[in-house]
Short mmCIF file of C-alpha atoms and ligand atoms in Angstrom, two decimals:
data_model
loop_
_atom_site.label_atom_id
_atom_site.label_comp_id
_atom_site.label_asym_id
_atom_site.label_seq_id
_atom_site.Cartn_x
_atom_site.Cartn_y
_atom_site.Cartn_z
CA UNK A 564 -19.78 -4.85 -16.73
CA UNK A 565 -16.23 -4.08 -16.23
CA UNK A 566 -14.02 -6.37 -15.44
CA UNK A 567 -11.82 -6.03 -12.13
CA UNK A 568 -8.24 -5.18 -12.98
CA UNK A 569 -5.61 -5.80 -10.16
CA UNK A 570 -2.95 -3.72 -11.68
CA UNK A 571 -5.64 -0.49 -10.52
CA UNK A 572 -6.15 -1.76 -6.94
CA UNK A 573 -6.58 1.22 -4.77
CA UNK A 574 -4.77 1.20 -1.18
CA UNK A 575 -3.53 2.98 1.71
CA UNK A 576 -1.55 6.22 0.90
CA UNK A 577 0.73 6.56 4.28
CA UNK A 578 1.34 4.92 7.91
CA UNK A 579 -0.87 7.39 9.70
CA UNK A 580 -3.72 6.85 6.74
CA UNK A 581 -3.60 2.73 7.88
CA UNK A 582 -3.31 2.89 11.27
CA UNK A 583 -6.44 5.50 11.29
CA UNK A 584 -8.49 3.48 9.15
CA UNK A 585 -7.69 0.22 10.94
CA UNK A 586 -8.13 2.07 14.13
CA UNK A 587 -11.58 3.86 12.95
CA UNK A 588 -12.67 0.12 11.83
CA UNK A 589 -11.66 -0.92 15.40
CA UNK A 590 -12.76 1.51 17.38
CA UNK A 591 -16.85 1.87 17.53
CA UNK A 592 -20.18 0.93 18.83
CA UNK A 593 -18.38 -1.75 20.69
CA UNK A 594 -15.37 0.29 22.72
CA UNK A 595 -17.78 3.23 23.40
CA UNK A 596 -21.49 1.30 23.49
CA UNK A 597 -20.71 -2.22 24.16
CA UNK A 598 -17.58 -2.22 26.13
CA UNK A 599 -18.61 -0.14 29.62
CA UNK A 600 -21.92 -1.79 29.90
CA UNK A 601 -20.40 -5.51 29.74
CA UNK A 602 -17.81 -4.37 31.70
CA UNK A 603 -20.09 -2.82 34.46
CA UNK A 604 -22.11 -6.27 34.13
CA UNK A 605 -19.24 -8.31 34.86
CA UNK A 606 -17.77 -6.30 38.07
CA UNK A 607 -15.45 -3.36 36.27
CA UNK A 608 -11.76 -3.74 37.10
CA UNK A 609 -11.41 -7.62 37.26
CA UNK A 610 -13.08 -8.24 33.87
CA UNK A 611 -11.22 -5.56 32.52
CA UNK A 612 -7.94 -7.61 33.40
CA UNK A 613 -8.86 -10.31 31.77
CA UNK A 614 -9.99 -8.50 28.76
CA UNK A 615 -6.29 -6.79 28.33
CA UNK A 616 -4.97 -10.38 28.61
CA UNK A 617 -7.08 -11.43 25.72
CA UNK A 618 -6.46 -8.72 23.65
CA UNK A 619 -2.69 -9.50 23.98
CA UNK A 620 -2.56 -12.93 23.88
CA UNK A 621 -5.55 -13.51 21.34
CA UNK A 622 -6.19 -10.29 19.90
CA UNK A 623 -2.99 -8.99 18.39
CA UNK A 624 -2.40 -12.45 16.75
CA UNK A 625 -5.62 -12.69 15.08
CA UNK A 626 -5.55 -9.04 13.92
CA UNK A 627 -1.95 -9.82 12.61
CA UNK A 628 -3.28 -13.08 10.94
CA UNK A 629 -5.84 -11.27 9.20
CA UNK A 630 -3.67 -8.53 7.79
CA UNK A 631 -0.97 -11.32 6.59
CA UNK A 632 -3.76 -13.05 4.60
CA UNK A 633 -4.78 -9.75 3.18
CA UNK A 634 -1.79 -8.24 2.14
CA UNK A 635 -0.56 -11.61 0.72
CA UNK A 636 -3.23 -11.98 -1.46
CA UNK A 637 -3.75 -8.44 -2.44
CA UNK A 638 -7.64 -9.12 -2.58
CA UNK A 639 -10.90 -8.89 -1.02
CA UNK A 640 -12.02 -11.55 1.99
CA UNK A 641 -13.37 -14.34 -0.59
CA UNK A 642 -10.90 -13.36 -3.22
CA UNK A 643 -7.70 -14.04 -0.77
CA UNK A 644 -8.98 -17.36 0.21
CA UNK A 645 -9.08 -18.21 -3.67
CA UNK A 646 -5.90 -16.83 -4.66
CA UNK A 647 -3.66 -18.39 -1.45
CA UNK A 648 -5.92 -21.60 -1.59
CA UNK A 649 -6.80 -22.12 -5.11
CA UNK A 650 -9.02 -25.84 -5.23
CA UNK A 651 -9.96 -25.81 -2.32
CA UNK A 652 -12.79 -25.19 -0.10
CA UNK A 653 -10.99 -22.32 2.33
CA UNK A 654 -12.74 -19.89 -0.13
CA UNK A 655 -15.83 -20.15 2.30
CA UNK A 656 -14.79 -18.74 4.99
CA UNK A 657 -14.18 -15.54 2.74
CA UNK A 658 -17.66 -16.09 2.03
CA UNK A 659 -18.49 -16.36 5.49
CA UNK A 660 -17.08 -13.64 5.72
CA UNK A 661 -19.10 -11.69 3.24
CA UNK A 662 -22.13 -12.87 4.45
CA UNK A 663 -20.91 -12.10 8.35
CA UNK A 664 -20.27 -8.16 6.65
CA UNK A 665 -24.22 -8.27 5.52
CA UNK A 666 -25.77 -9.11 8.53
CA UNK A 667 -23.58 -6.98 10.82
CA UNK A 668 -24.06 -3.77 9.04
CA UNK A 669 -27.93 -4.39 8.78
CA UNK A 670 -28.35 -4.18 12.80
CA UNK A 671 -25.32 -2.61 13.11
CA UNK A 672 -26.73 0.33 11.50
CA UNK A 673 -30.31 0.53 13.77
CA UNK A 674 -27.82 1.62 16.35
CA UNK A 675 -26.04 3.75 14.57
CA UNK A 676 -29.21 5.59 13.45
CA UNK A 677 -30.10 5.62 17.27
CA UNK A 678 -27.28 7.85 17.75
CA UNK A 679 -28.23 9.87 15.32
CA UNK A 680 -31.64 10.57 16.78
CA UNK A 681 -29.56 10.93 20.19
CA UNK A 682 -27.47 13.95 18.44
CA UNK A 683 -30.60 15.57 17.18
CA UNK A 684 -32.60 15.05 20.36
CA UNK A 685 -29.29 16.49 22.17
CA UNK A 686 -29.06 19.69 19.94
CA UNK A 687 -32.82 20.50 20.55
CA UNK A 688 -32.07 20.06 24.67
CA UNK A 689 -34.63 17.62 24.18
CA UNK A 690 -33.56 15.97 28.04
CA UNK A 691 -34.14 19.13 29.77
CA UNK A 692 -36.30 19.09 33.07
CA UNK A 693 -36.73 15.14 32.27
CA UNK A 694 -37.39 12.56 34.94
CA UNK A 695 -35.51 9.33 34.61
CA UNK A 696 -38.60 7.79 33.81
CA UNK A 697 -39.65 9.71 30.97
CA UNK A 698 -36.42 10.06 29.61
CA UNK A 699 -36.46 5.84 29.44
CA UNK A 700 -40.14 6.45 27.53
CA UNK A 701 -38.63 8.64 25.54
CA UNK A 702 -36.41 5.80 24.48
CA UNK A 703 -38.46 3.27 24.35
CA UNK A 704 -41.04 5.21 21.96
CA UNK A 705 -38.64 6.23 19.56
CA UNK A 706 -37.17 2.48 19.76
CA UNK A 707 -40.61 1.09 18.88
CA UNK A 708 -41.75 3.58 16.05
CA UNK A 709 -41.48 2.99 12.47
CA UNK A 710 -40.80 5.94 10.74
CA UNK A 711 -37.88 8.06 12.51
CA UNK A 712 -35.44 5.50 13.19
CA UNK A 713 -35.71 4.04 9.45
CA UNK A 714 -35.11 7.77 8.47
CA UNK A 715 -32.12 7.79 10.59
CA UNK A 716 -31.11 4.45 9.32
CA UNK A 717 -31.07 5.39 6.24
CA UNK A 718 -29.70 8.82 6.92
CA UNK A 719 -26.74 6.37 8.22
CA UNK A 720 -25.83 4.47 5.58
CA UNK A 721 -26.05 6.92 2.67
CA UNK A 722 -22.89 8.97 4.69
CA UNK A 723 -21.05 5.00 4.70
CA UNK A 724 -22.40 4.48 0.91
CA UNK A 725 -20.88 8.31 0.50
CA UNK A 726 -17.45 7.64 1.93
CA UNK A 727 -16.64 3.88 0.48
CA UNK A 728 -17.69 5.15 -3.07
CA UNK A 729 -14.51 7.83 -2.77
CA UNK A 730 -12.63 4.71 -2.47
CA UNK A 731 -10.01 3.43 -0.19
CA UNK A 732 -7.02 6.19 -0.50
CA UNK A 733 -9.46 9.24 -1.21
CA UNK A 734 -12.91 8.21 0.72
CA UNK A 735 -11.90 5.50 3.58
CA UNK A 736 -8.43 6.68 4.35
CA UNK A 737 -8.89 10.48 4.24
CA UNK A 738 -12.46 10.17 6.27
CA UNK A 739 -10.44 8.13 8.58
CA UNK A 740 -7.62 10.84 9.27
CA UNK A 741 -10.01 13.39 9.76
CA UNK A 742 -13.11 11.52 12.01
CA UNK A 743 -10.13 10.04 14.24
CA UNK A 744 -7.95 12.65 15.91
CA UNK A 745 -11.35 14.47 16.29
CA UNK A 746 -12.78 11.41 18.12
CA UNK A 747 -10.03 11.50 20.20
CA UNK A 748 -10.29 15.14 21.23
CA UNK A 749 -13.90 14.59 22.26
CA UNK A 750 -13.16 11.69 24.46
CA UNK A 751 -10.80 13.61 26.03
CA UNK A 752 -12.65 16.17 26.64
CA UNK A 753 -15.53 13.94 28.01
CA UNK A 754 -12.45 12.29 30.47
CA UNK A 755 -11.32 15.80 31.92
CA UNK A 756 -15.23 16.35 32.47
CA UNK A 757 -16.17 13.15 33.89
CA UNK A 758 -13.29 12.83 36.28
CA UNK A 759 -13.73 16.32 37.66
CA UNK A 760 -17.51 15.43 38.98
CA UNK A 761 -17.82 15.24 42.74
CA UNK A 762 -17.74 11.53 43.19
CA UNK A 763 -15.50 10.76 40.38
CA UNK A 764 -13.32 8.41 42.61
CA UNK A 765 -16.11 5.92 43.30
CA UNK A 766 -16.45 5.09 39.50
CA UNK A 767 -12.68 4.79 38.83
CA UNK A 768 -12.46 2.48 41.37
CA UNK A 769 -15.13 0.81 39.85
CA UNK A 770 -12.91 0.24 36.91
CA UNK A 771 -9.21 0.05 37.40
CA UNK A 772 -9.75 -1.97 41.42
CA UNK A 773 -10.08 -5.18 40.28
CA UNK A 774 -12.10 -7.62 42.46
CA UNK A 775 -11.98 -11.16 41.59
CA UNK A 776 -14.77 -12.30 43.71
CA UNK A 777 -17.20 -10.77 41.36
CA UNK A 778 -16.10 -12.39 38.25
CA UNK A 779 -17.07 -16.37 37.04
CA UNK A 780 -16.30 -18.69 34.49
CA UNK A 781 -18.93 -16.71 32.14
CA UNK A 782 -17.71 -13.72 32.29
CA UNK A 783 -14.31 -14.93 31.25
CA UNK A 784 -15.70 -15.87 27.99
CA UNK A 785 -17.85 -12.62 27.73
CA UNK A 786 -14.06 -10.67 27.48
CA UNK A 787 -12.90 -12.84 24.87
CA UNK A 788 -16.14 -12.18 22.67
CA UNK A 789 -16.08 -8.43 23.58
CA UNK A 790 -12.15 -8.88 22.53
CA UNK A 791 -13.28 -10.02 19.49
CA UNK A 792 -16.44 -7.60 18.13
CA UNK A 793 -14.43 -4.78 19.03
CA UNK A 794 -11.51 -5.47 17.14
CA UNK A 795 -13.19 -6.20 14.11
CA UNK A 796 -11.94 -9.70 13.94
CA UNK A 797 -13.10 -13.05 12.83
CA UNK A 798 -14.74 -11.90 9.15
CA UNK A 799 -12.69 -10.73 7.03
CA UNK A 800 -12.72 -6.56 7.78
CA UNK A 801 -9.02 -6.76 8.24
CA UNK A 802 -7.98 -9.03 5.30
CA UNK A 803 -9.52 -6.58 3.24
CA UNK A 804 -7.74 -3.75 5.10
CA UNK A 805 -4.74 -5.64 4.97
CA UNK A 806 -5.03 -6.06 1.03
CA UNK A 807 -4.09 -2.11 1.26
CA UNK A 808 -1.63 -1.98 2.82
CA UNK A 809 1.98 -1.98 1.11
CA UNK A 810 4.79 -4.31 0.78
CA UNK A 811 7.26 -0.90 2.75
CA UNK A 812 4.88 -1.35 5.93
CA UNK A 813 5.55 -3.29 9.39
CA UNK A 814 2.25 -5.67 9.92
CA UNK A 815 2.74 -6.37 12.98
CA UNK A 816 3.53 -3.25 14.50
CA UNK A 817 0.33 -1.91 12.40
CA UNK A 818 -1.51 -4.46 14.05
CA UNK A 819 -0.01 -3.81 17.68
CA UNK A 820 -0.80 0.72 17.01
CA UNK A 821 -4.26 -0.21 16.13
CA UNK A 822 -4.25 -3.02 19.24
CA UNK A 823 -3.64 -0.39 21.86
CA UNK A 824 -5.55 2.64 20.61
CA UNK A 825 -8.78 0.47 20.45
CA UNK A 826 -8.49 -0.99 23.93
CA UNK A 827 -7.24 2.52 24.92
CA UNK A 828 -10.69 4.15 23.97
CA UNK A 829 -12.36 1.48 25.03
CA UNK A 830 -10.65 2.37 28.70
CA UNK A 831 -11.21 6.30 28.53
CA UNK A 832 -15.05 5.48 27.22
CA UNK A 833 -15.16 3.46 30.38
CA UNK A 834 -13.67 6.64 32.36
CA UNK A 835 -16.17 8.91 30.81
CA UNK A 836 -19.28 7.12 31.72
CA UNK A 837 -18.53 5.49 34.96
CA UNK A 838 -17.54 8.26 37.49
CA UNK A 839 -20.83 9.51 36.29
CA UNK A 840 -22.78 6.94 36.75
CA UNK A 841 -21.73 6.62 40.52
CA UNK A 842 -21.79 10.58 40.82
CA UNK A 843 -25.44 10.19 39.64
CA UNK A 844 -26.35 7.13 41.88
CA UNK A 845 -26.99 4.93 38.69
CA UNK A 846 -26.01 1.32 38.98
CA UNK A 847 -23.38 0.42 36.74
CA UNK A 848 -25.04 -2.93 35.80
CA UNK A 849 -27.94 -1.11 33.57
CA UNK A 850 -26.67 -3.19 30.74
CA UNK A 851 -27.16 -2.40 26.39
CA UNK A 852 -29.40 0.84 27.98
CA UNK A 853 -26.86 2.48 29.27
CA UNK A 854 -26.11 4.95 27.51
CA UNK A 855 -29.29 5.83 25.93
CA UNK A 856 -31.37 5.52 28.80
CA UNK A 857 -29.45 6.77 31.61
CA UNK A 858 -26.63 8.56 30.25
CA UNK A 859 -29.23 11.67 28.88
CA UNK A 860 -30.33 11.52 32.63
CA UNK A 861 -26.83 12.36 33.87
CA UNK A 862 -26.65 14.97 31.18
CA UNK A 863 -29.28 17.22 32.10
CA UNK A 864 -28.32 16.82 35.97
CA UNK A 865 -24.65 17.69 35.27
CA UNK A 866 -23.57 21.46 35.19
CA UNK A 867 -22.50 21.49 31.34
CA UNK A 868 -24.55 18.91 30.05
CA UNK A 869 -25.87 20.42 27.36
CA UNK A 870 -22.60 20.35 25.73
CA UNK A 871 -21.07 17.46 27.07
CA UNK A 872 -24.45 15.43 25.65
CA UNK A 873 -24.21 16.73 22.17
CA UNK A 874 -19.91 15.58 22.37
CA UNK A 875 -21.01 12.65 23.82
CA UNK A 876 -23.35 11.04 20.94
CA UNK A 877 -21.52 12.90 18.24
CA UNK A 878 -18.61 11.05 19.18
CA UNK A 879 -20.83 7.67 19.09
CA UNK A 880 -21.69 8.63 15.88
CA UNK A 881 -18.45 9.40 14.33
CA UNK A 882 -16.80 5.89 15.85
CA UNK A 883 -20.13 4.34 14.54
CA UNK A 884 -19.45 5.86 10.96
CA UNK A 885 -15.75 4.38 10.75
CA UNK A 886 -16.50 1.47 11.72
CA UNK A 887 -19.38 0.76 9.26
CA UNK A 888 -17.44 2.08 6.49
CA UNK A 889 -15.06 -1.02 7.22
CA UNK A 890 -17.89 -3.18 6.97
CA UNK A 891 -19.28 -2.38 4.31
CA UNK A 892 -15.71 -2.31 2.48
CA UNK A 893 -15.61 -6.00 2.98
CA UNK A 894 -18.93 -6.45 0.54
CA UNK A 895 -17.81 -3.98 -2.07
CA UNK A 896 -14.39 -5.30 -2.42
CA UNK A 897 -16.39 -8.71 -3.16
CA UNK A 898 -18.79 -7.32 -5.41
CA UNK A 899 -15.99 -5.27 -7.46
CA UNK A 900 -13.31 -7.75 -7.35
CA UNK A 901 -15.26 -11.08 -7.96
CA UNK A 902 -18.96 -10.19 -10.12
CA UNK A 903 -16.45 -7.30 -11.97
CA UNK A 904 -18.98 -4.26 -10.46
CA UNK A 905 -17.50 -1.07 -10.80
CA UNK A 906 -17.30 0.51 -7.33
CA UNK A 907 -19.73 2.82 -7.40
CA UNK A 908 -22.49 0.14 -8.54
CA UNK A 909 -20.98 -2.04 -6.37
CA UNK A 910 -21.64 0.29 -3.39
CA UNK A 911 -25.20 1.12 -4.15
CA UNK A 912 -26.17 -2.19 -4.65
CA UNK A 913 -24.52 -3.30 -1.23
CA UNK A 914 -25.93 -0.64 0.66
CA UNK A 915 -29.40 -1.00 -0.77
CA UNK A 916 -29.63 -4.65 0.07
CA UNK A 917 -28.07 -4.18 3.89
CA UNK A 918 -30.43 -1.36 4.38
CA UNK A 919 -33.47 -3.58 3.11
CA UNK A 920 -32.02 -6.22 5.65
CA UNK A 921 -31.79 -3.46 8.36
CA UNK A 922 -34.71 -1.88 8.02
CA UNK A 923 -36.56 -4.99 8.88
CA UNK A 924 -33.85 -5.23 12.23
CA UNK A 925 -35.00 -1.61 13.27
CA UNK A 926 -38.67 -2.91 12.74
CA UNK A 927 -37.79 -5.67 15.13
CA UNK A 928 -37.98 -3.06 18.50
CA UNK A 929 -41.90 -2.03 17.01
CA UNK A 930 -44.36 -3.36 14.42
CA UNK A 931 -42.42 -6.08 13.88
CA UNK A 932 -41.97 -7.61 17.66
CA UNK A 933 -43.97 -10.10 17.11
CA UNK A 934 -42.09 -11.77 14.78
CA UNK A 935 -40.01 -14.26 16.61
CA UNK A 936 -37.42 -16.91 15.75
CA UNK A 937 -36.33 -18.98 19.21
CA UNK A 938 -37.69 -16.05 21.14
CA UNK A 939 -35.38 -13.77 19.36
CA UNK A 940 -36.72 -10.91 17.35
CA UNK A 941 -34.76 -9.70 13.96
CA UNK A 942 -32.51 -7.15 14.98
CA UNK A 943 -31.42 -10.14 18.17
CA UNK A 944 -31.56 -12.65 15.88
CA UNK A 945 -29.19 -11.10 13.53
CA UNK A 946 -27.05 -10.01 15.94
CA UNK A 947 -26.49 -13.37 17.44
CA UNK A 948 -25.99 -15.12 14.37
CA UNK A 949 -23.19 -12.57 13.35
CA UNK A 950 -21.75 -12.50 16.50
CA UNK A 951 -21.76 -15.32 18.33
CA UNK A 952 -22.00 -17.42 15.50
CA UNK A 953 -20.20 -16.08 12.52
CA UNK A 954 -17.02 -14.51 13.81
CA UNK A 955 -15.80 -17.33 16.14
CA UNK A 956 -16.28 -19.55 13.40
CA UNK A 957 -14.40 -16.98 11.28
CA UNK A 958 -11.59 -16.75 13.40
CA UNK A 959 -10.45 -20.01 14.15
CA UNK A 960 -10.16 -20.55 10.47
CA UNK A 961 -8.64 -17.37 9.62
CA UNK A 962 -6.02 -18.12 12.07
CA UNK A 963 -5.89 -22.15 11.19
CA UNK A 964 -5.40 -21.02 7.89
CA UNK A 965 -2.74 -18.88 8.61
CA UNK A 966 -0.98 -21.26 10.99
CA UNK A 967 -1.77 -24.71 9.09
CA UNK A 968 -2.59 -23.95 5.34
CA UNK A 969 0.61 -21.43 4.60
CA UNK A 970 3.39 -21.99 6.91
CA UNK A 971 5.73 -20.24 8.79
CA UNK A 972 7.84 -19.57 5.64
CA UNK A 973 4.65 -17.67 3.92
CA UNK A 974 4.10 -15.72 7.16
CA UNK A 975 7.89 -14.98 8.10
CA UNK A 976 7.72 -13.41 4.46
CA UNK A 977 4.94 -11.60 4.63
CA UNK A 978 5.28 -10.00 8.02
CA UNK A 979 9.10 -9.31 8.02
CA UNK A 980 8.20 -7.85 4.41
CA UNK A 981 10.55 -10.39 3.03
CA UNK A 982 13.34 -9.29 5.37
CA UNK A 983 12.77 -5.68 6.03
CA UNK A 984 12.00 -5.61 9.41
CA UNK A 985 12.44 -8.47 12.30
CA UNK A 986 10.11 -11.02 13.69
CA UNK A 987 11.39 -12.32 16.68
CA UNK A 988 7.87 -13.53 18.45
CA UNK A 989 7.63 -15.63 14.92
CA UNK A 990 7.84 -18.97 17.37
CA UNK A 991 5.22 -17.73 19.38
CA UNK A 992 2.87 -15.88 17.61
CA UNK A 993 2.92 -19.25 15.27
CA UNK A 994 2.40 -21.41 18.07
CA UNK A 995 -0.19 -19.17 19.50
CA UNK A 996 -2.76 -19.28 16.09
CA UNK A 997 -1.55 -23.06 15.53
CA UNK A 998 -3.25 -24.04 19.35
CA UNK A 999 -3.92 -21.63 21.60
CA UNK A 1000 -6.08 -19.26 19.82
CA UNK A 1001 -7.64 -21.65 17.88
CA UNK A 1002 -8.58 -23.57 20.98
CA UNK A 1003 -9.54 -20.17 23.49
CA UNK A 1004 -12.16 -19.08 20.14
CA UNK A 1005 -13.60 -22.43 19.92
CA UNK A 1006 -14.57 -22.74 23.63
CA UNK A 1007 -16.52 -19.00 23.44
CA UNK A 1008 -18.27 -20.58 20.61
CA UNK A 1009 -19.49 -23.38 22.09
CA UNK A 1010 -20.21 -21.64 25.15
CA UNK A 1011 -22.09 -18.59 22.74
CA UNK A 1012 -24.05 -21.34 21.24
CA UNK A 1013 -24.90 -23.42 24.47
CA UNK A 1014 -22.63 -26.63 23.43
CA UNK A 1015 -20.69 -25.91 26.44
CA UNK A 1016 -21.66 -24.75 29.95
CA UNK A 1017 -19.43 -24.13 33.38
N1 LIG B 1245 -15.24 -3.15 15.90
C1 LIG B 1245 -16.38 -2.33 15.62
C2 LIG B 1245 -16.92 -1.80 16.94
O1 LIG B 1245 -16.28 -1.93 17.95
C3 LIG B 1245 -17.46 -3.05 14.87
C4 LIG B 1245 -16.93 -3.80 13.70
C5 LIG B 1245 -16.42 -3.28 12.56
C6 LIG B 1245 -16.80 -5.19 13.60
N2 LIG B 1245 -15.99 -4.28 11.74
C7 LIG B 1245 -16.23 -5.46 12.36
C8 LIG B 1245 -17.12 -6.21 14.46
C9 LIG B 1245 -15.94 -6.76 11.99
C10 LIG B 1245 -16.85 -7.51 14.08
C11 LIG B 1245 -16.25 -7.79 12.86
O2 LIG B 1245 -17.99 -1.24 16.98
#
């Protein structure tokens, strides 16, 4: 095998080329899937106000935390534990993070190949003359078979393989200045269509009139867990990413660009689906169905649809696709940089081994229901352990062993790129991943695991 040599380390190429691919990693299933539904579960506009507040106060440190630990250790999620920690046991949490990267991308990618199917089913006008309840058939049929949404799967994760094998200036980087702007266009696009139904009004109100008396102590927790998944924090994505990025570039305002345009297209996803959903007389609380089960409905009722369907999941698709590129990153940057794989290997071997793990999560919604572990199926159980379990835990050490472990003279280095540019939050933003995040992550795990209840 050949060894890893870290004179060769790939990176990022420009500004634009980091701030899409930490963007692209940022922005996916979670802004455009995950976000409006918990949001229209939680009472729109209020929750939303308290997500932005985690994001700021929570978010941008952790992000910037990650990317510190990356680009100070110039290696992959285990590796930069090793390197800034050497005798020690902080090396697991790279692991963790690893591991975390594995499970994600195995259900992760079940959804992903539901969009596919959703693109296809789209293109052939396959909603056309539908009733809402055999439209949510439709759904639940292809959910439960076997063979089409392993095809898609697969389908899936042979374009991530494709991309990560290019590597991280000439696969990752370039995908990621392409995919991006174009994502952007289409949620646009979706925006100027969405608020110009008859109706409209009703669903932005929805969203940006907050009402308090709909939100509880729960839902304050679900924001800072939503924060979390969709900025790809907590295992390791963006120490990897961060290992890319040069010694000329400013960390933090790389890690305040990609910040705002996630939450951003979390917002306008929000702004394409809601005024629709009131238009349409669909209650906003339909929860993880939403888009697949009444979203196809709204299509086919909506002058345009046709088109504004296929946009629609083609744009889930694409945010899907840079996202599980990042995620995948984190295991080949492992596999190349610690067992000496070269990268293509490296990738085919990853991606073989999540798909094995993710076929039996897309299994989970048919032949394989039955098989249960605390009442959760696969593709649940997965999901829960990655999410609720795996990332909290990651981030509170990720940022204790930014704030504890190496110092504010480590990260005043690092992030004013030993005196390049200025940090004058430095007080605060150590202060915040000393206590306050730290504390805030801790209570949503305990609360995601049960330990704690208001
Ligand atoms: N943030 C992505 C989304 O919103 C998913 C994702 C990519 C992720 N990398 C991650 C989530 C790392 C948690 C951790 O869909």
């Amino acid at each position: 095998m050949a060894k890893f040599d870290p004179t060769k380390r790939d990176s990022f190429g420009t500004k634009f080329g980091v701030i899409a691919a930490a963007a692209g990693s940022a922005v996916g299933l979670g802004n455009i899937w995950r976000f409006p539904y918990v949001a229209g579960e939680n009472g729109g506009g209020a929750f939303i106000l308290i997500y932005l507040l985690f994001i700021i106060a929570i978010g941008i440190p952790v992000m910037l935390s990650e990317f510190t630990i990356g680009r100070r250790a110039k290696r992959n999620a285990f590796g930069s534990f090793k390197r800034l920690a050497p005798n020690t046991y902080w090396y697991l949490i790279g692991l963790l993070g690893v591991v975390a990267a594995f499970v994600i991308l195995s259900f992760y990618s079940t959804v992903a190949g539901w969009t596919l199917e959703y693109i296809y089913l789209s293109f052939s006008n396959a909603f056309a003359e539908k009733t809402p309840d055999q439209l949510t058939t439709m759904f639940e049929t292809f959910k439960a078979g076997t063979f089409r949404p392993i095809l898609w799967q697969l389908f899936f994760m042979v374009l991530t393989a494709w991309i990560v094998i290019a590597g991280v200036k000439k696969g990752i980087e370039k995908y990621a200045k392409i995919l991006m702007p174009i994502l952007l266009l289409l949620i646009i696009v979706l925006d100027i269509r969405a608020i110009t139904l008859p109706g409209a009004s009703e669903g932005l109100d929805f969203l940006f009139r907050p009402d308090f008396s709909k939100l509880n102590t729960n839902s304050i927790l679900e924001a800072l867990g939503q924060a979390f998944f969709s900025l790809s924090i907590g295992m390791g994505t963006l120490i990897t990413y961060g290992s890319y990025i040069n010694k000329k570039q400013n960390l933090t305002s790389t890690a305040i660009n990609v910040t705002a345009a996630d939450t951003i297209i979390a917002i306008l996803a929000g702004v394409a689906i809601f005024p629709a959903v009131f238009a349409f007389g669909i209650e906003p609380n339909a929860g993880p169905d939403l888009i697949f089960r009444t979203l196809p409905n709204i299509f086919q009722q909506m002058p345009g649809g046709y088109f504004f369907s296929l946009i629609f999941f083609i744009l889930l698709g694409v945010a899907a696709l840079t996202s599980s590129i990042s995620v995948l990153e984190v295991v080949v940057a492992y596999f190349v940089e610690e067992l000496g794989m070269l990268r293509k290997r490296a990738t085919i071997v990853a991606a073989v081994s999540i798909t094995a793990l993710g076929i039996l999560s897309t299994m989970s919604w048919g032949v394989m229901d039955d098989v249960r572990i605390f009442d959760f199926n696969i593709f649940e159980l997965l999901d829960f352990t990655a999410s609720s379990v795996f990332l909290p835990i990651g981030g509170v050490f990720i940022v204790v062993f930014l704030g504890w472990h190496l110092g504010k003279r480590n990260i005043k280095e690092e992030i004013t790129s030993d005196g390049l540019y200025k940090a004058k939050l430095i007080n605060l933003f150590v202060f915040i991943i000393k206590f306050l995040a730290p504390i805030a992550i801790a209570m949503v795990f305990l609360h995601g695991i049960g330990l704690l209840k208001f």
